[in-house]
Coordinates of N, CA and C in Angstrom, one line a residue:
X1 N 4.5 13.1 -5.5 CA 3.8 13.7 -4.4 C 2.3 13.5 -4.4
X2 N 1.8 12.9 -5.5 CA 0.4 12.7 -5.7 C -0.2 11.9 -4.5
X3 N 0.4 10.8 -4.2 CA -0.2 9.9 -3.1 C -0.1 10.6 -1.8
X4 N 1.0 11.4 -1.6 CA 1.0 12.1 -0.3 C -0.1 13.1 -0.2
X5 N -0.4 13.8 -1.2 CA -1.5 14.8 -1.2 C -2.8 14.1 -1.1
X6 N -3.0 12.9 -1.8 CA -4.2 12.1 -1.6 C -4.4 11.7 -0.2
X7 N -3.3 11.2 0.5 CA -3.5 10.8 1.9 C -3.8 11.9 2.8
X8 N -3.1 13.1 2.6 CA -3.5 14.3 3.4 C -4.9 14.7 3.2
X9 N -5.4 14.6 1.9 CA -6.8 14.9 1.6 C -7.8 13.9 2.3
X10 N -7.4 12.7 2.3 CA -8.3 11.6 2.9 C -8.4 11.9 4.4
X11 N -7.2 12.1 5.0 CA -7.2 12.4 6.5 C -8.0 13.6 6.8
X12 N -7.8 14.7 6.1 CA -8.5 16.0 6.3 C -10.0 15.7 6.1
X13 N -10.3 15.0 5.0 CA -11.7 14.8 4.7 C -12.4 14.0 5.8
X14 N -11.8 13.0 6.3 CA -12.4 12.2 7.4 C -12.6 13.0 8.7
X15 N -11.6 13.8 9.0 CA -11.7 14.7 10.1 C -12.9 15.7 9.9
X16 N -12.9 16.3 8.7 CA -14.0 17.2 8.5 C -15.4 16.5 8.5
X17 N -15.5 15.3 7.9 CA -16.7 14.5 7.9 C -17.2 14.2 9.3
X18 N -16.2 13.8 10.2 CA -16.6 13.5 11.6 C -16.9 14.7 12.4
X19 N -16.3 15.8 12.0 CA -16.6 17.1 12.7 C -18.0 17.6 12.3
X20 N -18.3 17.5 11.0 CA -19.6 18.0 10.6 C -20.8 17.1 10.9
X21 N -20.5 15.8 11.0 CA -21.6 14.8 11.2 C -21.0 13.7 12.2
X22 N -20.8 14.1 13.5 CA -20.2 13.1 14.4 C -21.1 11.8 14.5
X23 N -20.4 10.7 14.4 CA -21.1 9.4 14.5 C -21.6 8.9 13.2
X24 N -21.6 9.7 12.2 CA -22.1 9.2 10.9 C -20.9 8.5 10.2
X25 N -21.2 7.4 9.4 CA -20.1 6.8 8.7 C -19.5 7.7 7.6
X26 N -18.2 7.6 7.4 CA -17.6 8.4 6.4 C -17.6 7.7 5.1
X27 N -18.4 8.1 4.2 CA -18.5 7.5 2.9 C -17.4 7.9 2.0
X28 N -17.0 9.1 2.1 CA -15.9 9.5 1.2 C -15.1 10.7 1.8
X29 N -13.9 10.4 2.3 CA -13.1 11.4 2.9 C -12.7 12.4 1.8
X30 N -12.5 12.0 0.6 CA -12.2 12.9 -0.5 C -13.3 13.9 -0.8
X31 N -14.6 13.3 -0.7 CA -15.7 14.2 -0.9 C -15.8 15.3 0.2
X32 N -15.6 14.9 1.4 CA -15.6 15.8 2.5 C -14.4 16.8 2.3
X33 N -13.3 16.3 1.8 CA -12.2 17.2 1.5 C -12.6 18.3 0.5
X34 N -13.3 17.9 -0.6 CA -13.8 18.9 -1.5 C -14.5 20.1 -0.8
X35 N -15.4 19.7 0.1 CA -16.2 20.7 0.8 C -15.3 21.6 1.7
X36 N -14.4 20.9 2.4 CA -13.4 21.6 3.2 C -12.5 22.5 2.4
X37 N -12.1 22.0 1.2 CA -11.2 22.8 0.4 C -11.9 24.0 -0.1
X38 N -13.2 23.9 -0.4 CA -13.9 25.1 -0.9 C -14.0 26.1 0.2
X39 N -14.1 25.7 1.5 CA -14.0 26.6 2.6 C -12.7 27.3 2.7
X40 N -11.6 26.5 2.5 CA -10.3 27.0 2.6 C -10.1 28.1 1.5
X41 N -10.5 27.8 0.3 CA -10.4 28.8 -0.8 C -11.2 30.1 -0.4
X42 N -12.3 29.9 0.2 CA -13.1 31.1 0.6 C -12.3 31.9 1.6
X43 N -11.7 31.2 2.6 CA -11.0 31.8 3.7 C -9.8 32.6 3.1
X44 N -9.2 32.0 2.0 CA -8.1 32.7 1.3 C -8.5 33.8 0.4
X45 N -9.8 34.0 0.3 CA -10.4 35.0 -0.6 C -10.0 34.7 -2.1
X46 N -10.0 33.4 -2.4 CA -9.6 32.9 -3.7 C -10.9 32.9 -4.6
X47 N -11.1 33.8 -5.5 CA -12.3 33.8 -6.3 C -12.1 33.2 -7.6
X48 N -10.8 32.9 -8.0 CA -10.5 32.3 -9.3 C -9.9 31.0 -9.1
X49 N -10.2 30.3 -8.1 CA -9.7 29.0 -7.8 C -10.8 28.0 -7.5
X50 N -10.6 26.7 -7.9 CA -11.5 25.7 -7.6 C -10.9 24.3 -7.8
X51 N -11.3 23.4 -7.0 CA -10.8 22.0 -7.2 C -11.8 21.3 -8.1
X52 N -12.9 21.9 -8.4 CA -13.9 21.4 -9.4 C -14.3 22.6 -10.2
X53 N -13.5 22.9 -11.2 CA -13.7 24.1 -12.0 C -15.0 24.0 -12.8
X54 N -15.8 25.1 -12.8 CA -17.0 25.1 -13.6 C -16.7 25.1 -15.1
X55 N -17.6 24.6 -15.9 CA -17.5 24.5 -17.3 C -17.2 25.9 -17.9
X56 N -17.7 26.9 -17.4 CA -17.5 28.3 -17.9 C -16.0 28.6 -17.9
X57 N -15.2 28.0 -17.1 CA -13.7 28.3 -17.0 C -12.9 27.5 -18.1
X58 N -13.5 26.6 -18.9 CA -12.8 25.8 -19.8 C -11.9 26.5 -20.8
X59 N -12.4 27.7 -21.2 CA -11.6 28.5 -22.2 C -10.4 29.1 -21.6
X60 N -10.3 29.3 -20.3 CA -9.2 30.0 -19.7 C -8.2 29.0 -19.0
X61 N -8.5 27.7 -19.0 CA -7.6 26.7 -18.3 C -6.6 26.3 -19.3
X62 N -5.3 26.3 -18.9 CA -4.2 25.9 -19.8 C -4.4 24.5 -20.2
X63 N -3.9 24.2 -21.4 CA -4.0 22.8 -22.0 C -2.7 22.2 -21.8
X64 N -2.7 20.9 -21.3 CA -1.5 20.1 -21.1 C -1.2 19.4 -22.5
X65 N 0.0 19.5 -23.0 CA 0.3 18.9 -24.3 C 0.9 17.5 -24.1
X66 N 0.8 16.7 -25.1 CA 1.5 15.4 -25.2 C 1.1 14.5 -24.0
X67 N -0.2 14.4 -23.7 CA -0.7 13.5 -22.7 C -0.7 12.1 -23.1
X68 N -0.7 11.8 -24.4 CA -0.8 10.5 -24.9 C -2.2 10.0 -25.0
X69 N -3.1 10.8 -24.7 CA -4.5 10.5 -24.7 C -5.4 11.5 -25.4
X70 N -4.7 12.3 -26.3 CA -5.4 13.3 -27.0 C -6.7 12.8 -27.7
X71 N -7.7 13.6 -27.6 CA -9.0 13.2 -28.3 C -9.9 12.3 -27.6
X72 N -9.4 11.7 -26.5 CA -10.3 10.8 -25.7 C -11.2 11.6 -24.8
X73 N -12.3 11.0 -24.4 CA -13.2 11.7 -23.4 C -12.6 11.6 -22.0
X74 N -11.6 10.8 -21.8 CA -11.0 10.7 -20.5 C -9.5 11.2 -20.4
X75 N -9.1 12.0 -21.4 CA -7.8 12.5 -21.4 C -7.4 13.2 -20.1
X76 N -6.2 12.8 -19.6 CA -5.7 13.4 -18.4 C -5.5 14.9 -18.5
X77 N -6.0 15.6 -17.5 CA -5.8 17.1 -17.4 C -6.7 17.9 -18.3
X78 N -7.0 17.4 -19.5 CA -7.7 18.3 -20.5 C -9.2 18.0 -20.6
X79 N -9.6 16.8 -20.3 CA -11.0 16.4 -20.6 C -12.0 17.0 -19.5
X80 N -13.2 17.1 -19.8 CA -14.2 17.5 -18.9 C -14.3 16.5 -17.8
X81 N -14.2 15.2 -18.1 CA -14.2 14.1 -17.2 C -13.1 14.3 -16.1
X82 N -11.9 14.5 -16.6 CA -10.8 14.6 -15.6 C -11.0 15.8 -14.7
X83 N -11.4 16.9 -15.3 CA -11.6 18.1 -14.5 C -12.8 18.0 -13.5
X84 N -13.7 17.0 -13.7 CA -14.8 16.8 -12.8 C -14.4 15.9 -11.6
X85 N -13.3 15.3 -11.7 CA -12.9 14.4 -10.6 C -12.5 15.1 -9.3
X86 N -12.0 16.3 -9.3 CA -11.6 17.0 -8.1 C -10.5 16.3 -7.4
X87 N -9.6 15.7 -8.1 CA -8.5 15.0 -7.4 C -7.6 15.9 -6.7
X88 N -7.3 15.6 -5.5 CA -6.6 16.6 -4.6 C -5.2 16.9 -5.1
X89 N -4.5 16.0 -5.9 CA -3.1 16.3 -6.3 C -3.1 16.9 -7.7
X90 N -4.1 17.0 -8.4 CA -4.0 17.6 -9.7 C -5.3 18.3 -10.1
X91 N -6.1 18.7 -9.1 CA -7.4 19.2 -9.4 C -7.6 20.7 -9.0
X92 N -6.5 21.3 -8.5 CA -6.6 22.7 -8.2 C -6.4 23.6 -9.4
X93 N -7.4 24.2 -9.8 CA -7.3 25.2 -11.0 C -7.4 26.6 -10.4
X94 N -6.3 27.3 -10.7 CA -6.2 28.6 -10.1 C -5.3 29.6 -10.9
X95 N -5.2 30.8 -10.4 CA -4.3 31.7 -11.1 C -3.0 31.7 -10.4
X96 N -1.9 32.2 -11.0 CA -0.6 32.3 -10.4 C -0.7 33.0 -9.1
X97 N -1.4 34.2 -9.0 CA -1.4 35.0 -7.8 C -2.1 34.2 -6.7
X98 N -3.2 33.5 -6.9 CA -3.9 32.8 -5.9 C -3.1 31.5 -5.5
X99 N -2.4 30.9 -6.4 CA -1.5 29.8 -6.0 C -0.5 30.3 -5.0
X100 N 0.2 31.4 -5.3 CA 1.2 31.9 -4.4 C 0.6 32.2 -3.0
X101 N -0.6 32.7 -3.0 CA -1.3 33.0 -1.7 C -1.5 31.7 -0.9
X102 N -1.9 30.6 -1.6 CA -2.1 29.3 -1.0 C -0.7 28.8 -0.5
X103 N 0.3 28.8 -1.3 CA 1.6 28.3 -0.9 C 2.2 29.1 0.2
X104 N 1.9 30.3 0.3 CA 2.5 31.2 1.4 C 2.2 30.7 2.8
X105 N 1.0 30.1 3.0 CA 0.7 29.7 4.3 C 1.6 28.6 4.9
X106 N 2.4 28.0 4.0 CA 3.3 26.9 4.4 C 4.7 27.5 4.7
X107 N 5.0 28.7 4.3 CA 6.3 29.3 4.6 C 6.5 29.5 6.1
X108 N 7.7 29.2 6.6 CA 7.9 29.3 8.0 C 7.6 30.7 8.6
X109 N 7.9 31.7 7.8 CA 7.6 33.1 8.3 C 6.1 33.4 8.4
X110 N 5.3 32.6 7.7 CA 3.8 32.8 7.7 C 3.2 32.0 8.9
X111 N 3.8 30.9 9.2 CA 3.3 30.1 10.3 C 1.8 29.6 10.2
X112 N 1.4 29.3 8.9 CA 0.1 28.8 8.7 C -1.0 29.9 8.5
X113 N -0.5 31.1 8.4 CA -1.4 32.2 8.2 C -1.2 32.9 6.8
X114 N -2.2 33.6 6.4 CA -2.0 34.4 5.1 C -1.1 35.6 5.4
X115 N -0.7 36.3 4.3 CA 0.2 37.4 4.5 C -0.5 38.6 5.3
X116 N -1.9 38.5 5.2 CA -2.6 39.5 6.0 C -2.9 39.1 7.4
X117 N -2.4 37.9 7.8 CA -2.5 37.4 9.2 C -3.6 36.5 9.5
X118 N -4.5 36.2 8.5 CA -5.6 35.3 8.7 C -5.1 33.9 8.9
X119 N -5.5 33.3 10.1 CA -5.0 32.0 10.4 C -5.7 30.9 9.6
X120 N -5.0 30.1 8.8 CA -5.6 29.0 8.0 C -5.2 27.7 8.7
X121 N -4.0 27.5 9.0 CA -3.5 26.3 9.7 C -2.8 26.7 11.0
X122 N -2.7 25.8 11.9 CA -1.8 26.1 13.1 C -0.4 26.2 12.6
X123 N 0.4 26.9 13.3 CA 1.9 27.1 12.9 C 2.5 25.7 12.9
X124 N 2.2 24.9 13.9 CA 2.8 23.5 14.0 C 2.3 22.7 12.9
X125 N 1.0 22.7 12.5 CA 0.5 21.9 11.4 C 1.2 22.3 10.1
X126 N 1.3 23.6 9.8 CA 2.0 24.0 8.6 C 3.4 23.6 8.5
X127 N 4.1 23.7 9.7 CA 5.5 23.3 9.8 C 5.7 21.7 9.5
X128 N 4.8 20.9 10.1 CA 4.9 19.5 10.0 C 4.6 19.0 8.6
X129 N 3.8 19.8 7.9 CA 3.5 19.4 6.5 C 4.7 19.5 5.6
X130 N 5.6 20.4 5.9 CA 6.8 20.6 5.0 C 8.0 20.1 5.7
X131 N 7.9 19.2 6.6 CA 9.0 18.6 7.3 C 9.0 17.1 7.0
X132 N 10.1 16.5 6.8 CA 10.2 15.1 6.5 C 9.5 14.2 7.5
X133 N 8.5 13.5 7.1 CA 7.7 12.6 8.0 C 8.0 11.1 7.7
X134 N 8.3 10.9 6.4 CA 8.6 9.5 6.0 C 9.6 9.5 4.9
X135 N 10.4 8.4 4.8 CA 11.4 8.3 3.8 C 11.5 6.8 3.5
X136 N 11.7 6.5 2.2 CA 11.8 5.2 1.8 C 13.1 4.5 2.3
X137 N 13.2 3.2 2.3 CA 14.4 2.5 2.9 C 15.6 2.9 2.0
X138 N 16.7 2.8 2.6 CA 18.0 3.1 2.0 C 18.5 1.9 1.3
X139 N 18.1 1.7 0.0 CA 18.6 0.7 -0.8 C 18.8 1.2 -2.2
X140 N 19.5 0.4 -3.1 CA 19.9 0.8 -4.4 C 18.7 1.4 -5.2
X141 N 18.9 2.5 -5.9 CA 17.9 3.2 -6.6 C 17.3 2.3 -7.7
X142 N 17.9 1.3 -8.2 CA 17.4 0.5 -9.3 C 16.2 -0.4 -8.8
X143 N 16.1 -0.6 -7.5 CA 15.0 -1.4 -6.9 C 13.8 -0.5 -6.9
X144 N 12.7 -1.0 -7.6 CA 11.4 -0.4 -7.6 C 11.4 1.1 -8.0
X145 N 12.1 1.5 -9.1 CA 12.2 2.9 -9.4 C 10.8 3.5 -9.6
X146 N 9.8 2.7 -10.1 CA 8.5 3.2 -10.3 C 7.8 3.7 -9.0
X147 N 8.3 3.2 -7.9 CA 7.7 3.6 -6.6 C 8.4 4.9 -6.1
X148 N 9.5 5.3 -6.7 CA 10.3 6.4 -6.2 C 10.1 7.7 -6.9
X149 N 9.5 7.7 -8.0 CA 9.3 9.0 -8.8 C 7.9 9.0 -9.3
X150 N 7.4 10.3 -9.6 CA 6.1 10.4 -10.2 C 6.1 9.9 -11.6
X151 N 7.2 10.0 -12.3 CA 7.4 9.6 -13.7 C 8.6 8.8 -13.8
X152 N 8.7 7.9 -14.8 CA 9.9 7.1 -15.1 C 11.1 8.1 -15.2
X153 N 12.2 7.7 -14.6 CA 13.4 8.5 -14.6 C 14.6 7.7 -15.0
X154 N 15.5 8.2 -15.8 CA 16.7 7.6 -16.2 C 17.6 7.4 -15.0
X155 N 17.5 8.3 -14.0 CA 18.3 8.3 -12.8 C 17.4 8.4 -11.6
X156 N 16.8 7.3 -11.2 CA 15.8 7.4 -10.1 C 16.6 7.8 -8.8
X157 N 15.8 8.5 -7.9 CA 16.4 8.9 -6.7 C 16.5 7.8 -5.7
X158 N 17.6 7.8 -4.9 CA 17.9 6.7 -4.0 C 17.0 6.8 -2.7
X159 N 16.5 8.0 -2.4 CA 15.6 8.2 -1.2 C 14.5 9.2 -1.6
X160 N 13.4 9.0 -1.0 CA 12.3 9.9 -1.3 C 11.6 10.4 0.0
X161 N 12.2 11.4 0.6 CA 11.6 11.9 1.8 C 10.3 12.7 1.5
X162 N 9.3 12.5 2.4 CA 8.0 13.2 2.2 C 7.6 13.9 3.4
X163 N 7.0 15.1 3.2 CA 6.3 15.7 4.3 C 4.8 15.2 4.3
X164 N 3.9 16.0 4.8 CA 2.5 15.5 4.7 C 1.9 16.2 3.4
X165 N 1.9 15.5 2.3 CA 1.4 16.0 1.1 C 2.4 16.7 0.2
X166 N 3.6 16.9 0.7 CA 4.7 17.6 0.0 C 5.9 16.8 -0.2
X167 N 6.6 16.9 -1.3 CA 7.9 16.3 -1.6 C 8.9 17.3 -0.9
X168 N 9.7 16.8 0.1 CA 10.7 17.6 0.7 C 12.0 17.2 0.2
X169 N 12.8 18.2 -0.3 CA 14.1 17.9 -0.9 C 15.0 17.1 0.0
X170 N 15.2 17.5 1.2 CA 16.1 16.9 2.2 C 17.5 16.8 1.6
X171 N 18.1 15.6 1.5 CA 19.4 15.4 0.9 C 19.4 14.9 -0.5
X172 N 18.3 15.0 -1.2 CA 18.2 14.4 -2.5 C 19.1 15.2 -3.5
X173 N 19.7 14.5 -4.4 CA 20.5 15.2 -5.5 C 19.6 15.0 -6.8
X174 N 19.9 15.8 -7.8 CA 19.1 15.7 -9.0 C 17.6 15.9 -8.8
X175 N 17.3 16.7 -7.8 CA 15.9 17.0 -7.5 C 15.3 17.9 -8.5
X176 N 14.0 17.8 -8.8 CA 13.3 18.7 -9.8 C 13.5 20.2 -9.4
X177 N 13.7 20.5 -8.1 CA 13.8 21.9 -7.8 C 15.2 22.4 -7.9
X178 N 16.2 21.5 -8.2 CA 17.6 21.9 -8.3 C 18.4 21.4 -7.2
X179 N 19.8 21.5 -7.4 CA 20.7 21.0 -6.5 C 21.3 22.1 -5.5
X180 N 21.1 23.4 -5.9 CA 21.7 24.5 -5.1 C 20.8 25.1 -4.1
X181 N 19.6 24.6 -3.9 CA 18.7 25.1 -2.9 C 18.7 24.4 -1.6
X182 N 18.0 24.8 -0.6 CA 18.0 24.3 0.7 C 17.4 22.9 0.8
X183 N 18.0 22.1 1.7 CA 17.3 20.8 2.0 C 15.9 20.9 2.5
X184 N 15.5 22.1 3.0 CA 14.2 22.3 3.5 C 13.2 22.7 2.4
X185 N 13.7 22.7 1.1 CA 12.8 23.0 0.0 C 11.7 22.0 -0.1
X186 N 10.5 22.4 -0.4 CA 9.4 21.5 -0.5 C 8.6 21.9 -1.8
X187 N 8.0 20.9 -2.4 CA 7.3 21.1 -3.7 C 6.3 20.1 -4.0
X188 N 5.6 20.3 -5.1 CA 4.7 19.2 -5.7 C 5.2 19.2 -7.1
X189 N 5.7 18.1 -7.6 CA 6.2 18.0 -8.9 C 5.1 17.6 -9.9
X190 N 4.5 18.6 -10.4 CA 3.4 18.3 -11.4 C 2.6 19.5 -11.7
X191 N 2.0 19.5 -12.8 CA 1.0 20.6 -13.2 C 0.0 20.0 -14.2
X192 N -1.2 20.3 -14.0 CA -2.2 19.8 -14.9 C -3.0 20.9 -15.7
X193 N -2.6 22.1 -15.6 CA -3.3 23.0 -16.4 C -3.3 24.4 -15.8

């Protein structure tokens, strides 16, 4: 789901950049996304969340083990360098409570609003983000398995339906969220700290 979130961030960033500076060239949609995401966190009253965590938070950010890059200055998830990238798919550093507040805006019962009723997204926008928008072609799962999963898998999925930025379970079997839940289940398979 990383590329889906990157594409959603790029689109949002370009829209925000054009809204804030109409007619100006967009140098970085992701940079504009950072600014827009900071506003989103503010609107959610998230005081312990950031896509670019300050150095002062380093002692309270969970450490990812077995990255295969231990001790390097560019170690994924754990290095100051990685945490300074603000990557949309693995750069949200937050508390469990604030993460649940963020995720709740995508629930159908919330319709793009917080539990207190503050509108963050339109109901239609929130619904579309967690509805299948694209799915890979229907062919044998052994074809290009590296393009079908975030990580190498002994049993690659035969189809990978996506919402806008979210992995939607749809009819997938052996899904990371389990086999007994709804086809409408959506997720992001990954954690960085």
